[in-house]
Amino acid sequence: MNLEILLNNFINPTILFFFLGLFAVWVRSDLAIPSQVSKFLSYYLLFCIGLKGGAELSHSGLNAHIFIVLAIAVVMALLVPLYSFFILRRRFNLFDSAAIAATYGSVSAVTFITAINFLQENEAPFGGYMVAAMALMEAPAIIVGLVLADMYRQKEAQPPKGEEPGASSIRMVVREAMANGSVVLIMGSFVIGIVSSDSSVATLAPFTQDIFKGMLAFFLLDMGLLAGRRLSALRQASGFALRFSVLVPMANASIAIGLAYLLQVDKGDALLLTVLCASASYIAVPAAMRISLPKANAGLYVPMSLAITFPFNIVLGIPLYYYILNQILS
Amino acid sequence: MNLEILLNNFINPTILFFFLGLFAVWVRSDLAIPSQVSKFLSYYLLFCIGLKGGAELSHSGLNAHIFIVLAIAVVMALLVPLYSFFILRRRFNLFDSAAIAATYGSVSAVTFITAINFLQENEAPFGGYMVAAMALMEAPAIIVGLVLADMYRQKEAQPPKGEEPGASSIRMVVREAMANGSVVLIMGSFVIGIVSSDSSVATLAPFTQDIFKGMLAFFLLDMGLLAGRRLSALRQASGFALRFSVLVPMANASIAIGLAYLLQVDKGDALLLTVLCASASYIAVPAAMRISLPKANAGLYVPMSLAITFPFNIVLGIPLYYYILNQILS
Amino acid sequence: MNLEILLNNFINPTILFFFLGLFAVWVRSDLAIPSQVSKFLSYYLLFCIGLKGGAELSHSGLNAHIFIVLAIAVVMALLVPLYSFFILRRRFNLFDSAAIAATYGSVSAVTFITAINFLQENEAPFGGYMVAAMALMEAPAIIVGLVLADMYRQKEAQPPKGEEPGASSIRMVVREAMANGSVVLIMGSFVIGIVSSDSSVATLAPFTQDIFKGMLAFFLLDMGLLAGRRLSALRQASGFALRFSVLVPMANASIAIGLAYLLQVDKGDALLLTVLCASASYIAVPAAMRISLPKANAGLYVPMSLAITFPFNIVLGIPLYYYILNQILS
Amino acid sequence: MQAYKKLEIIIPKLESRLLVKLLQNNGIKGYSYWGGVRGSGDRGLQDGEGLSDTFVNACFVIACSEEDFNRIKEKLRAFLSEAGGVCMVSDVNWLIH
Amino acid sequence: MQAYKKLEIIIPKLESRLLVKLLQNNGIKGYSYWGGVRGSGDRGLQDGEGLSDTFVNACFVIACSEEDFNRIKEKLRAFLSEAGGVCMVSDVNWLIH
Amino acid sequence: MQAYKKLEIIIPKLESRLLVKLLQNNGIKGYSYWGGVRGSGDRGLQDGEGLSDTFVNACFVIACSEEDFNRIKEKLRAFLSEAGGVCMVSDVNWLIH
Ligand SMILES: Nc1ncnc2c1ncn2[C@@H]1O[C@H](COP(=O)(O)O)[C@@H](O)[C@H]1O
Ligand SMILES: Nc1ncnc2c1ncn2[C@@H]1O[C@H](COP(=O)(O)O)[C@@H](O)[C@H]1O
Ligand SMILES: Nc1ncnc2c1ncn2[C@@H]1O[C@H](COP(=O)(O)O)[C@@H](O)[C@H]1O
Ligand code: NA
Ligand code: NA
Ligand code: NA
């Protein structure tokens, strides 16, 4: 077990397809995965991961350990946006700070799935319940972000948006975040994986497992294209924003690794937990922020999480975190 | 063989994904399978079922039994809309009655495919020619519905629609119903399945069979979403409409079961025939009615078939009909 | 080895699905593969073929033979549009001649992929590097076509299109042709196939190989639909255009077969080379011509290549070329 | 620039083929349209959902001369009263090239 | 034909649901809209890319009476100033059927 | 409300990138457009079919000041005469927010 895993990760075809996407943007190719196909691929991945997680949990059963990890997950999802917000306030306006904080406090499902793929390639086991951890971490950061924005906002009379005054109220946004398509799909598949018989889950395996890796590679090509297209927006971004996009995830990962060490979380689960903390949302949270904090600059928080933090995590972060966890966990 | 099959059907992952779709609508999730992907999935299913049916028929060959079943199918497709129309006329206006009658006289390909999946899980054989039965049942009900509407319509001078007076003439609508995408695809695949060599059909199996179940599960998720979204339209519907949506399919199923018993149709084929009679169209027929009977309320006949009859059949109907057929057929 | 392969090719399900597409258009069915799905399928095929080609090349390694074939490919890609242009000029205006010449000088990826499928079914080996040959042949014909159009164009002051005078300059068009999505995807996958380990390419096989044939069949259905829809445009086309669409590809094929014989190219590679020369572009080149030669009639060059040359090649051409190559190559 | 009538027509998508025919049969050579239009009107909500095009509209934009418009006016009216939908008419200038 | 106001509104797609609600709550029964609209304005480029609808707009077309328009005018203004986007108002004739 | 010119432009989709550039280079900051537009005109039928964008159009909507319009008018004309398509110009009121 050494740093070779980093290199192996790098020349992994799934990761290489991500770079192909970046490359295509760089040479200004018209290569573009149609948006509906993109969405299908992302739903497919959630469908498979949820089902698999549920099926695995129904084998392993529940234990105290699981609840500890889930608790860490939620606590981190509340803590990260909080301290991120105060770091961000030193340079950004209120709205941007709140939106970026929510973005980094929440999670990236694709990074999570890439980490699962990484574990499978390294034949390291992990608990199916981590899928629940991911789902649990999606919404809290949005709440924290919006509450912070609300608290610090000048108490000016706000222009009513739409008819209902509470149209974009925190309660509504939170409800929407929890009913977010990705969350419902992965948690639904998770529950279906738990209640379905082993044999019936097995009959789905050619769809959910055999072609999974190929679909992921194809999807990462798309992610590379999307990330590449957002890169140019960063030219106007401050050095502060760029540093934030790498350093804060690393700090979050460090805290997660520390907690995993203290509480002796299993290696595979520890990696996934770390990746969840280190990752930033670029699908669900931006969509929520666009509505609830329309004054925040989507041209800033999306590129930060999608074009910097995401590649950083899947290329360097995952193998790095895994290397460290291997050193410190038995 | 007992009522356990009903419960087994219920906790089958494919059916559970249908409920996940309903659930997602209920919690007002933004989960939505993109429409083009939806269409692709439905075409995929028809492609596979047609090919499989054709390949099986080329093994079993033709016999008198087959023609009996096909004849029952066509007779039922003409009879059902006829008596449905007169039941409906007691409460609905002419246009709605004709459209609903056509809807229930025709068939639902997805229900049919779900029934095939059910048979495969219960390791019950069925004849490939049933695919042809399905295709044969698609159009007749449309003709009957339009002829009825025409006969009872006040002979008022109708405003010409488009240039050609016969633009939406019955002949044209019928031609269109028979050239309907689903019919052409399933019948085309069926014929290709017949003429192709076994070995070449076998090389397609990873696509047409191995991942089939997963694609079906994914598609039923979509059907759940679509059905869920139409449910709300039923709040204004009369109790009569709701009762019709369950009782008429059951009556149709009973007649089909009776005929299957009389003519000693094989168990698997009998189930599929029953399901075809009990199912109602919510794709092809509504599209045809929207053009040929624009005054009929699509907000009524689509929800009836999609949000009531379809779930009723796939959740309760299929195992129930199968249970009964098992009792009465040797 | 005899003409039976032609018949076998004809009743191959993948080819039959192409005819099903034609048939659907003929009966005016509304069967239509959604455009985004269409694009996904074409990208999927390129993804798989590229990866497979790369993986195979990394086994076989480079040798002089390879460079000879690649050189033939490029020479043919420059030569074909040149002589085509002068043939075309006898009947067509400058713009149409240049656009058709570019179309026939370039290649059709789908024809190429169908030929690979044909080889696999006949268990004939071929070199992975042929993927590179295909990619190399995409752009040169566009350059030749545009240079010819430019040379023969009256030196009239052209109205500036957009701001930049060179907006649609040859340089820009060429850059775009080389950064064309298909080229970037297949070459990128090719390179990834070369650098990835065998084991990691193998884990993608259920996606890239097992379901490949089914996806191809489904895609050819779509191609049949597209070709069928363009057929009607040919009613106005001259007999000259129709003859050109069959005879020039056959002439190109003959030259390629001759060169393959002279230079003793391996049978499989020779077939692919022949098919590349005989095929005409109907995706990349038309898109390029639409921008750079907007005065050329897309309603002419697209139907010629898509509705005549493409079917001719996949139905008759491929088995015919293969039959001949089998006779003359050891 | 030249004065023209602009028609904007929103109808059930399934009727588009017939409207195209109506235009072609009446010598209207220039028109544009797109699908995927949701909306609400007399016939209730069209939410764009479903596997068929039962609940989705199409939008047509047609620039034509006043005579062209007068020629098809009544036919359009008849078409719309059967098929549903709206037709908005306004004046535009066509930037002739 | 009858004189109407035509509103053309382009807003971030994620706001469409709220705008539909605003229309419905204010008695506007007829409207049409579609997504997939790219563009540029005060809030930068909307390139339509991405897995969410963060960078894409929707276009609404509403034919309504002058009173209808006057009734929702200020509410629309408030909505737009919060959500972003544009509203263009012009006169049209409705081809009544 | 403020008086503006509204341009509605329909061109081959493959030309959109160039038109966007033309607008940007001429200081037009606000515009919207979408693809998937079928139609018919001088260059025949655009049926939206095919794997490339060869037979599909895009529709642009631009609200701009009269000066803006006058500035780009001739450039637009030249663009359209090369690329094909139509440009319709009308007057609108912009509901300023
Ligand atoms: N006043 C209106 N403004 C804009 N679009 C309308 C209006 N009325 C109807 N529509 C559109 O036309 C479609 C059909 O109208 P209807 O036949 O009245 O249901 C609706 O679904 C809307 O998309
Ligand atoms: N002058 C304009 N003409 C046409 N569309 C515009 C104009 N200004 C803004 N838009 C559209 O409205 C969207 C939101 O505008 P904004 O809030 O100004 O960024 C833009 O992305 C454009 O699609
Ligand atoms: N009179 C018109 N009204 C509306 N759209 C038009 C008109 N003329 C042309 N178009 C659109 O502009 C596209 C290109 O026009 P053209 O260059 O004339 O073929 C056509 O495919 C139509 O979508
Ligand atoms: Na995080
Ligand atoms: Na039925
Ligand atoms: Na060629």
Coordinates of C-alpha atoms in Angstrom, one line a residue, chain B:
Chain B
M1 CA -49.4 -21.9 -5.6
N2 CA -51.4 -19.5 -3.4
L3 CA -52.0 -15.8 -2.7
E4 CA -48.4 -15.4 -1.7
I5 CA -47.7 -14.5 -5.3
L6 CA -49.6 -11.4 -4.7
L7 CA -47.3 -10.3 -1.9
N8 CA -44.3 -11.4 -3.7
N9 CA -45.4 -9.3 -6.6
F10 CA -45.8 -6.4 -4.3
I11 CA -42.3 -6.4 -2.9
N12 CA -40.8 -7.0 -6.3
P13 CA -38.3 -4.3 -7.0
T14 CA -39.8 -3.4 -10.3
I15 CA -43.1 -2.8 -8.7
L16 CA -41.6 -1.0 -5.8
F17 CA -39.9 1.5 -8.2
F18 CA -43.4 2.3 -9.5
F19 CA -44.4 3.2 -5.9
L20 CA -41.2 5.2 -5.5
G21 CA -42.4 7.3 -8.5
L22 CA -45.7 7.8 -6.8
F23 CA -44.0 8.7 -3.6
A24 CA -41.8 11.2 -5.3
V25 CA -44.8 13.0 -6.7
W26 CA -46.5 12.9 -3.3
V27 CA -43.6 14.6 -1.6
R28 CA -43.5 17.1 -4.5
S29 CA -40.0 16.0 -5.5
D30 CA -38.5 17.4 -8.7
L31 CA -37.5 13.9 -9.7
A32 CA -38.4 13.6 -13.4
I33 CA -37.1 11.2 -16.0
P34 CA -36.4 13.4 -19.1
S35 CA -39.1 12.8 -21.7
Q36 CA -36.7 11.7 -24.4
V37 CA -35.2 9.1 -22.1
S38 CA -38.7 8.0 -21.2
K39 CA -39.4 7.4 -24.8
F40 CA -36.1 5.6 -25.4
L41 CA -36.9 3.2 -22.5
S42 CA -40.4 2.5 -23.8
Y43 CA -38.9 1.8 -27.3
Y44 CA -36.2 -0.4 -25.8
L45 CA -38.8 -2.5 -24.0
L46 CA -40.8 -3.0 -27.2
F47 CA -37.7 -3.8 -29.2
C48 CA -36.7 -6.5 -26.7
I49 CA -40.2 -8.0 -26.3
G50 CA -40.8 -8.1 -30.0
L51 CA -37.5 -9.7 -30.8
K52 CA -38.0 -12.3 -28.0
G53 CA -41.5 -13.1 -29.1
G54 CA -40.4 -13.6 -32.7
A55 CA -37.5 -15.8 -31.8
E56 CA -39.8 -17.9 -29.6
L57 CA -42.4 -18.2 -32.3
S58 CA -39.8 -19.4 -34.8
H59 CA -39.1 -22.2 -32.5
S60 CA -42.6 -23.3 -31.6
G61 CA -44.1 -22.7 -35.0
L62 CA -47.7 -22.0 -35.8
N63 CA -50.7 -24.1 -34.8
A64 CA -54.5 -23.9 -34.6
H65 CA -54.3 -22.9 -30.9
I66 CA -52.5 -19.7 -31.8
F67 CA -55.2 -18.6 -34.2
I68 CA -57.9 -19.2 -31.6
V69 CA -56.1 -17.0 -29.1
L70 CA -55.5 -14.3 -31.8
A71 CA -59.2 -14.4 -32.7
I72 CA -60.2 -14.0 -29.1
A73 CA -57.9 -11.0 -28.8
V74 CA -59.4 -9.3 -31.8
V75 CA -63.0 -10.0 -30.8
M76 CA -62.4 -8.7 -27.3
A77 CA -60.7 -5.5 -28.8
L78 CA -63.9 -4.9 -30.7
L79 CA -66.4 -5.9 -28.0
V80 CA -64.9 -4.1 -25.0
P81 CA -65.1 -0.6 -26.5
L82 CA -68.7 -1.3 -27.6
Y83 CA -70.2 -2.2 -24.3
S84 CA -68.0 0.3 -22.5
F85 CA -69.4 3.0 -24.6
F86 CA -73.0 2.3 -23.6
I87 CA -72.0 2.0 -20.0
L88 CA -70.2 5.4 -20.2
R89 CA -73.0 7.2 -22.1
R90 CA -75.1 7.0 -19.0
R91 CA -72.9 9.6 -17.3
F92 CA -70.6 11.1 -19.9
N93 CA -71.0 13.2 -23.0
L94 CA -70.6 11.6 -26.4
F95 CA -66.9 12.6 -26.9
D96 CA -65.7 11.5 -23.5
S97 CA -67.6 8.2 -23.8
A98 CA -66.1 7.4 -27.1
A99 CA -62.6 8.3 -26.0
I100 CA -62.8 6.3 -22.8
A101 CA -64.3 3.4 -24.6
A102 CA -61.4 3.4 -27.1
T103 CA -58.9 3.7 -24.3
Y104 CA -60.2 0.7 -22.4
G105 CA -60.7 -1.4 -25.6
S106 CA -57.1 -0.9 -26.6
V107 CA -54.1 -2.2 -24.6
S108 CA -51.2 -1.0 -22.5
A109 CA -47.9 -2.3 -23.7
V110 CA -46.2 -1.6 -20.4
T111 CA -48.8 -3.6 -18.5
F112 CA -48.2 -6.4 -21.0
I113 CA -44.5 -6.2 -20.5
T114 CA -44.9 -6.2 -16.7
A115 CA -47.0 -9.4 -17.0
I116 CA -44.3 -11.0 -19.1
N117 CA -41.8 -10.1 -16.5
F118 CA -44.1 -11.6 -13.9
L119 CA -44.4 -14.9 -15.8
Q120 CA -40.6 -15.1 -16.2
E121 CA -40.2 -14.6 -12.5
N122 CA -42.7 -17.4 -11.9
E123 CA -41.0 -19.5 -14.5
A124 CA -44.2 -19.9 -16.4
P125 CA -43.8 -20.3 -20.2
F126 CA -45.8 -18.3 -22.7
G127 CA -46.1 -18.2 -26.5
G128 CA -44.1 -15.7 -28.5
Y129 CA -47.1 -15.0 -30.7
M130 CA -48.8 -13.1 -27.8
V131 CA -46.8 -10.2 -29.0
A132 CA -48.8 -10.3 -32.2
A133 CA -51.9 -10.5 -30.1
M134 CA -51.0 -7.3 -28.4
A135 CA -50.3 -5.5 -31.7
L136 CA -53.6 -6.7 -33.1
M137 CA -55.5 -5.3 -30.2
E138 CA -54.1 -1.8 -30.5
A139 CA -56.1 -0.3 -33.3
P140 CA -59.6 -1.9 -33.4
A141 CA -60.8 -0.1 -30.3
I142 CA -59.9 3.3 -31.8
I143 CA -62.0 2.5 -34.9
V144 CA -64.9 1.4 -32.8
G145 CA -64.7 4.5 -30.6
L146 CA -64.6 6.8 -33.6
V147 CA -67.3 5.1 -35.5
L148 CA -69.5 5.3 -32.4
A149 CA -68.7 9.0 -31.9
D150 CA -69.5 9.6 -35.6
M151 CA -72.8 7.7 -35.5
Y152 CA -74.2 9.5 -32.5
R153 CA -72.8 12.9 -33.3
Q154 CA -75.5 15.4 -34.3
K155 CA -75.2 15.6 -38.1
E156 CA -74.3 19.3 -37.7
A157 CA -72.1 20.8 -40.4
Q158 CA -68.6 20.5 -38.9
P159 CA -66.1 23.2 -39.3
P160 CA -63.4 22.1 -41.6
K161 CA -60.1 21.5 -39.8
G162 CA -57.1 22.1 -41.9
E163 CA -57.6 22.2 -45.6
E164 CA -58.6 18.7 -46.3
P165 CA -62.1 18.0 -45.1
G166 CA -61.2 14.4 -44.3
A167 CA -58.1 15.6 -42.4
S168 CA -59.2 13.8 -39.3
S169 CA -61.4 11.2 -41.0
I170 CA -61.7 7.8 -39.5
R171 CA -59.8 6.2 -42.3
M172 CA -56.8 8.5 -41.6
V173 CA -56.9 8.0 -37.9
V174 CA -57.0 4.2 -38.3
R175 CA -54.1 4.3 -40.7
E176 CA -52.3 6.3 -38.1
A177 CA -53.1 4.0 -35.3
M178 CA -51.8 1.0 -37.3
A179 CA -48.6 2.9 -38.2
N180 CA -48.3 4.0 -34.6
G181 CA -44.6 3.9 -33.5
S182 CA -45.1 1.3 -30.8
V183 CA -47.0 -1.1 -33.1
V184 CA -44.5 -0.8 -35.9
L185 CA -41.6 -1.3 -33.5
I186 CA -42.9 -4.3 -31.7
M187 CA -44.2 -6.0 -34.8
G188 CA -41.0 -5.1 -36.7
S189 CA -38.9 -6.6 -34.0
F190 CA -41.2 -9.6 -33.8
V191 CA -40.7 -10.3 -37.5
I192 CA -37.0 -9.7 -37.2
G193 CA -37.0 -12.2 -34.3
I194 CA -38.7 -14.7 -36.6
V195 CA -36.4 -14.4 -39.6
S196 CA -33.1 -14.0 -37.7
S197 CA -31.0 -17.0 -36.9
D198 CA -30.9 -18.2 -33.3
S199 CA -27.2 -17.4 -33.0
S200 CA -27.6 -13.9 -34.1
V201 CA -30.5 -13.3 -31.7
A202 CA -28.4 -14.8 -29.0
T203 CA -25.6 -12.3 -29.6
L204 CA -28.1 -9.5 -28.8
A205 CA -29.1 -11.1 -25.5
P206 CA -26.9 -9.0 -23.2
F207 CA -28.8 -6.0 -24.4
T208 CA -32.2 -7.5 -24.9
Q209 CA -32.4 -9.8 -22.0
D210 CA -29.7 -9.3 -19.3
I211 CA -30.3 -5.7 -18.7
F212 CA -34.0 -5.9 -19.5
K213 CA -35.2 -6.2 -15.9
G214 CA -33.2 -3.2 -14.8
M215 CA -34.5 -1.1 -17.6
L216 CA -38.0 -2.1 -16.8
A217 CA -37.5 -1.2 -13.1
F218 CA -36.2 2.2 -14.2
F219 CA -39.0 2.7 -16.6
L220 CA -41.6 1.8 -14.0
L221 CA -40.1 4.5 -11.8
D222 CA -40.9 6.8 -14.6
M223 CA -44.4 5.4 -15.0
G224 CA -44.9 6.0 -11.3
L225 CA -44.0 9.6 -11.7
L226 CA -46.3 10.0 -14.7
A227 CA -49.2 8.3 -13.0
G228 CA -48.6 10.3 -9.8
R229 CA -48.8 13.5 -11.7
R230 CA -52.1 12.6 -13.3
L231 CA -53.6 11.5 -9.9
S232 CA -54.5 15.0 -8.9
A233 CA -56.6 15.5 -12.0
L234 CA -58.9 12.8 -10.6
R235 CA -60.0 14.9 -7.7
Q236 CA -62.6 16.4 -9.9
A237 CA -63.6 13.1 -11.5
S238 CA -66.8 11.5 -10.5
G239 CA -67.1 8.4 -8.4
F240 CA -68.5 6.8 -11.5
A241 CA -65.2 7.4 -13.4
L242 CA -63.2 5.9 -10.6
R243 CA -65.4 2.8 -10.3
F244 CA -65.3 2.3 -14.0
S245 CA -61.5 2.4 -14.0
V246 CA -61.4 -0.7 -11.7
L247 CA -64.6 -2.6 -12.4
V248 CA -64.6 -2.6 -16.2
P249 CA -61.0 -3.9 -16.4
M250 CA -62.0 -6.6 -13.9
A251 CA -65.1 -7.5 -16.0
N252 CA -62.9 -7.6 -19.1
A253 CA -60.5 -9.8 -17.3
S254 CA -63.3 -12.1 -16.2
I255 CA -64.6 -12.5 -19.7
A256 CA -61.0 -13.2 -21.0
I257 CA -60.5 -15.8 -18.2
G258 CA -63.8 -17.4 -19.1
L259 CA -62.9 -17.7 -22.8
A260 CA -59.4 -19.0 -21.9
Y261 CA -61.1 -21.6 -19.7
L262 CA -63.6 -22.6 -22.4
L263 CA -60.9 -22.8 -25.1
Q264 CA -58.3 -24.3 -22.8
V265 CA -55.6 -21.7 -23.5
D266 CA -52.2 -22.4 -22.0
K267 CA -51.7 -20.8 -18.6
G268 CA -49.1 -18.3 -19.6
D269 CA -50.9 -17.2 -22.7
A270 CA -54.1 -17.0 -20.9
L271 CA -52.6 -14.6 -18.4
L272 CA -51.3 -12.3 -21.1
L273 CA -54.6 -12.4 -22.9
T274 CA -56.4 -11.5 -19.7
V275 CA -54.0 -8.7 -19.0
L276 CA -54.4 -7.3 -22.5
C277 CA -58.2 -7.2 -22.1
A278 CA -58.0 -5.7 -18.7
S279 CA -55.5 -3.0 -19.6
A280 CA -56.2 0.4 -21.0
S281 CA -54.1 2.5 -23.3
Y282 CA -52.5 5.7 -22.1
I283 CA -50.0 6.4 -24.8
A284 CA -51.2 5.6 -28.3
V285 CA -55.0 5.9 -27.9
P286 CA -54.8 9.3 -26.1
A287 CA -52.6 10.7 -28.8
A288 CA -55.1 9.5 -31.4
M289 CA -58.1 10.9 -29.5
R290 CA -56.4 14.2 -29.0
I291 CA -56.5 14.7 -32.7
S292 CA -59.7 12.9 -33.8
L293 CA -61.8 13.8 -30.8
P294 CA -60.3 17.1 -29.6
K295 CA -63.5 17.9 -27.7
A296 CA -63.0 14.9 -25.4
N297 CA -61.3 15.6 -22.1
A298 CA -57.8 14.2 -22.1
G299 CA -57.6 15.3 -18.5
L300 CA -60.2 12.6 -17.8
Y301 CA -59.3 9.5 -19.9
V302 CA -55.6 9.7 -19.4
P303 CA -55.7 9.8 -15.6
M304 CA -58.3 7.0 -15.5
S305 CA -56.2 4.6 -17.5
L306 CA -52.7 5.7 -16.3
A307 CA -53.3 6.6 -12.7
I308 CA -55.9 4.0 -11.7
T309 CA -56.2 1.1 -14.2
F310 CA -52.5 0.7 -14.8
P311 CA -51.4 0.5 -11.1
F312 CA -54.4 -1.7 -10.3
N313 CA -53.3 -4.1 -13.0
I314 CA -49.6 -4.3 -12.3
V315 CA -50.0 -4.4 -8.5
L316 CA -53.1 -6.5 -7.9
G317 CA -54.5 -7.5 -11.2
I318 CA -51.7 -9.6 -12.6
P319 CA -51.1 -11.8 -9.6
L320 CA -54.9 -12.1 -9.1
Y321 CA -55.6 -13.1 -12.6
Y322 CA -52.8 -15.6 -12.4
Y323 CA -54.0 -17.0 -9.2
I324 CA -57.5 -17.6 -10.7
L325 CA -56.1 -19.1 -13.9
N326 CA -54.0 -21.4 -11.9
Q327 CA -57.1 -22.6 -10.1
I328 CA -59.1 -23.3 -13.1
L329 CA -56.6 -24.3 -15.8
S330 CA -54.9 -27.6 -15.5

